[in-house]
PDB file of C-alpha atoms in Angstrom:
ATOM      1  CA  UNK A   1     -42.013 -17.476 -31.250  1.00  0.00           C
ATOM      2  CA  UNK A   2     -40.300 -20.593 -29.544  1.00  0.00           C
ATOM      3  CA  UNK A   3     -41.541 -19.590 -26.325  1.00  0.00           C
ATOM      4  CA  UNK A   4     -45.279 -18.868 -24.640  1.00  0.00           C
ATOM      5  CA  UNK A   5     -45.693 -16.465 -22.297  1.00  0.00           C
ATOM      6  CA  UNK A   6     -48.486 -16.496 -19.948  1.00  0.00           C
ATOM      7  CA  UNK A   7     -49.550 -14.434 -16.980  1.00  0.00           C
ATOM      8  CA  UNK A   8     -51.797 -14.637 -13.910  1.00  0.00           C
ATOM      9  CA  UNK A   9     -54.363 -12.721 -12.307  1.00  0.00           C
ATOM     10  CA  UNK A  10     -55.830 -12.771  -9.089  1.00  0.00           C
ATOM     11  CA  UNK A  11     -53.957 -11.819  -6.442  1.00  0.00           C
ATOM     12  CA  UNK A  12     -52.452  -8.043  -6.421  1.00  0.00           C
ATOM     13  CA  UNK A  13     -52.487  -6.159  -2.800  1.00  0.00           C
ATOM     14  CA  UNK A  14     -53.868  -5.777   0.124  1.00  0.00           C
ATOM     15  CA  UNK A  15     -56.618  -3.230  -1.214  1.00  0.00           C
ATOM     16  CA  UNK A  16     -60.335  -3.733  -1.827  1.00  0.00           C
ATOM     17  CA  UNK A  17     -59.924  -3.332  -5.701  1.00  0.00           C
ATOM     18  CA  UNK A  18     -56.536  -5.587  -5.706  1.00  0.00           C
ATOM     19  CA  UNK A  19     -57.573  -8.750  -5.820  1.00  0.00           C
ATOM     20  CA  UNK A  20     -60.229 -11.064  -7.177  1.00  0.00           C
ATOM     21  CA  UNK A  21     -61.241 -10.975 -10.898  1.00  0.00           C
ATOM     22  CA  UNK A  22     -63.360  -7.625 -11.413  1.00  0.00           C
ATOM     23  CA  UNK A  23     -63.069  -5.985 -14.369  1.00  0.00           C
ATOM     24  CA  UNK A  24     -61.110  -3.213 -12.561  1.00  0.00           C
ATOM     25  CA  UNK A  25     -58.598  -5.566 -10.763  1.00  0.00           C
ATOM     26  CA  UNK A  26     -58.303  -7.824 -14.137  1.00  0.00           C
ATOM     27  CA  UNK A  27     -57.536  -4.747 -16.351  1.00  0.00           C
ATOM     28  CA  UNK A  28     -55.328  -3.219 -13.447  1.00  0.00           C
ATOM     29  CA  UNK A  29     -53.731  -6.229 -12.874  1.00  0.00           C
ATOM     30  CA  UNK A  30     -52.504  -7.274 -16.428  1.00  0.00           C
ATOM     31  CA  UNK A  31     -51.278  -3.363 -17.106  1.00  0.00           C
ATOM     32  CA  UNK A  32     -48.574  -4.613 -13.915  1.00  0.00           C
ATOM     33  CA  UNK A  33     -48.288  -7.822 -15.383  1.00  0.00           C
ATOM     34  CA  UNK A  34     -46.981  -6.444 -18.564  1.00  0.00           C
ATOM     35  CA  UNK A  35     -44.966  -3.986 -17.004  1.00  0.00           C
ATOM     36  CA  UNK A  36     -43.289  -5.906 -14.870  1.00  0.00           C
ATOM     37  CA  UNK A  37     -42.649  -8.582 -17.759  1.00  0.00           C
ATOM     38  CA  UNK A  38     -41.966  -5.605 -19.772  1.00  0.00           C
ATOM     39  CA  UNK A  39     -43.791  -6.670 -22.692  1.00  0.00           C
ATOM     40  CA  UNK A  40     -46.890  -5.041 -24.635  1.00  0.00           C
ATOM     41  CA  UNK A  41     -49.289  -8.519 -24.690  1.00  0.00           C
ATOM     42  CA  UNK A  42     -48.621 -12.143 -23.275  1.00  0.00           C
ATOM     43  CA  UNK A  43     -49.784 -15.619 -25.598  1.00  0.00           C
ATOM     44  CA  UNK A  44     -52.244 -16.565 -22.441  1.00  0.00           C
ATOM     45  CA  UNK A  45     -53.573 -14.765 -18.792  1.00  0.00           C
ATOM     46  CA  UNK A  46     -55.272 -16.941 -16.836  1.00  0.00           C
ATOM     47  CA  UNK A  47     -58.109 -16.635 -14.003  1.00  0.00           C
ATOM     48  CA  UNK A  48     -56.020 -18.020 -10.973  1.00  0.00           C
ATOM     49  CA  UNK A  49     -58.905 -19.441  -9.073  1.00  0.00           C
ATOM     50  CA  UNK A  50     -63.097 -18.436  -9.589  1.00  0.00           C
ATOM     51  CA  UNK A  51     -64.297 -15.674  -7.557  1.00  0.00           C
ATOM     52  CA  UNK A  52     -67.051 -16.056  -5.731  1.00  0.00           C
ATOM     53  CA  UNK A  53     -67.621 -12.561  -5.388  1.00  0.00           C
ATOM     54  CA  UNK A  54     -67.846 -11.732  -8.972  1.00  0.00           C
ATOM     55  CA  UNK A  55     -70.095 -12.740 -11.685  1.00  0.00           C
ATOM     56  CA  UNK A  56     -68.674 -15.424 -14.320  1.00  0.00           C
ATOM     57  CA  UNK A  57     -70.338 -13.065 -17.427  1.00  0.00           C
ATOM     58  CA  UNK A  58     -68.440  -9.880 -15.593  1.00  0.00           C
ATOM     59  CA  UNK A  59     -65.023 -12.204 -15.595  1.00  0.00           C
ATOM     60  CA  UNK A  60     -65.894 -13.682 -19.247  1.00  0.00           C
ATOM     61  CA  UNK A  61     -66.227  -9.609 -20.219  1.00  0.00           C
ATOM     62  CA  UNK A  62     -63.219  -8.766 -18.595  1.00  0.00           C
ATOM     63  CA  UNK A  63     -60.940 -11.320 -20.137  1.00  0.00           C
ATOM     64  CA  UNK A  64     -62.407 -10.329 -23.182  1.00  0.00           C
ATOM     65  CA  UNK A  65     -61.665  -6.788 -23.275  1.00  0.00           C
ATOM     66  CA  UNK A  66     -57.913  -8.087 -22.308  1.00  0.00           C
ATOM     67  CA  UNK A  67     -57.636 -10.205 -25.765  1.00  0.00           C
ATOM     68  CA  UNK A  68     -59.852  -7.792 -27.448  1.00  0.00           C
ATOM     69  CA  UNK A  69     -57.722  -5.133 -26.689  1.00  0.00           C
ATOM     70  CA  UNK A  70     -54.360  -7.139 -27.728  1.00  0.00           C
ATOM     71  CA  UNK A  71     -53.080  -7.823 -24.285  1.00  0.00           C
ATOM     72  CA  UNK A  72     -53.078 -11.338 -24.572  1.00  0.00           C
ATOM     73  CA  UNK A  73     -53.712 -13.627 -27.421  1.00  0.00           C
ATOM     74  CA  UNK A  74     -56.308 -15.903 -24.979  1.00  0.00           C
ATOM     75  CA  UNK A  75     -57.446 -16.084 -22.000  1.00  0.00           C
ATOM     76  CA  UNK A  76     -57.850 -19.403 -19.968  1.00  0.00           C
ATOM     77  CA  UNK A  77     -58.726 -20.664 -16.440  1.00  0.00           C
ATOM     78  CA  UNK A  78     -56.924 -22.259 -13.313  1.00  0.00           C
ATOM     79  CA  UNK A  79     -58.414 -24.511 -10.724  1.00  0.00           C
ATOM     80  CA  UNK A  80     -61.732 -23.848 -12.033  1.00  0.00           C
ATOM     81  CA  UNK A  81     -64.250 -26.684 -11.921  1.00  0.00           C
ATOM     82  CA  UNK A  82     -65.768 -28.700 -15.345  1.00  0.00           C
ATOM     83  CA  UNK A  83     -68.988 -26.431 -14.529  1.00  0.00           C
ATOM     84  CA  UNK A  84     -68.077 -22.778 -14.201  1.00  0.00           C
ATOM     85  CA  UNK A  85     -65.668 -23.304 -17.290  1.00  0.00           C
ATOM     86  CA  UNK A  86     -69.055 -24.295 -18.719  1.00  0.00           C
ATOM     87  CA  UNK A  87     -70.730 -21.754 -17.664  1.00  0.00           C
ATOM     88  CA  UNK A  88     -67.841 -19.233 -18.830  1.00  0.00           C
ATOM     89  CA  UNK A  89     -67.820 -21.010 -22.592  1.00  0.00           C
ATOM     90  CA  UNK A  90     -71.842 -20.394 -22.663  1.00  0.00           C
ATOM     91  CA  UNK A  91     -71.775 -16.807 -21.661  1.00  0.00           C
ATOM     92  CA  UNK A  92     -68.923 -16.094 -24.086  1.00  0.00           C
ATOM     93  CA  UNK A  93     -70.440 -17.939 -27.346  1.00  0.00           C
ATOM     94  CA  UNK A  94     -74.234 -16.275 -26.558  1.00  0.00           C
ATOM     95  CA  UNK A  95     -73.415 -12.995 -25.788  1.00  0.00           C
ATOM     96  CA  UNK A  96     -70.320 -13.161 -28.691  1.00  0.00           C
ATOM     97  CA  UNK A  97     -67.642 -13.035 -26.590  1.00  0.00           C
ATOM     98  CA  UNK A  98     -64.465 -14.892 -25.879  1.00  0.00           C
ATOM     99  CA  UNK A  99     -64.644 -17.881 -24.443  1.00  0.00           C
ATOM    100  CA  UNK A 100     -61.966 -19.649 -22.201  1.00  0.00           C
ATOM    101  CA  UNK A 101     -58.984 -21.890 -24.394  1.00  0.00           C
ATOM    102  CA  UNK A 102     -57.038 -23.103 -21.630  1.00  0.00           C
ATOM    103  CA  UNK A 103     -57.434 -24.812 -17.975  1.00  0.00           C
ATOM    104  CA  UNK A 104     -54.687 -24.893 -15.525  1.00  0.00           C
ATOM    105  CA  UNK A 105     -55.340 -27.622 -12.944  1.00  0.00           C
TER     106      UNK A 105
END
């Protein structure tokens, strides 16, 4: 409990699916995270970088299912700007789910 662990996704491989913040590549993703980590959750994962190619509610629904499903205790951002972490807090507390805790500049 003296240390926090946190995690990254983004990045993966050089495949379609293996990068970028989908809900397949974030789920896929953290389940190599933690294995390579070798640990069954992490305190924080963080988006490393928007995607422009996904939708902010589809990222918001994948982090959630991450925290949800006890693979992290919160989820947070990482050179995201003041207005898509807005827009990530406002799709999490209407539709009830979670919302962002953290930025990484």
């Amino acid at each position: 409990s003296d240390v926090l662990i946190t995690t990254k996704v983004f990045w993966g491989g050089p495949g379609y699916n293996e990068n970028g913040l989908s809900r397949k590549h974030v789920r896929e993703g953290m389940c190599q995270s933690l294995a390579r980590l070798q640990l069954d959750y992490v305190d924080i994962v963080y988006c490393h970088r928007a995607d422009p190619f996904t939708s902010t509610e589809t990222v918001v629904r994948g982090m959630t299912d991450l925290v949800r499903n006890g693979h992290a205790t919160a989820w947070g951002t990482s050179e995201w700007s003041a207005q898509q972490i807005t827009e990530a807090f406002w799709i999490a507390r209407t539709q009830g789910l979670e919302s962002p805790q953290v930025e990484q500049p």
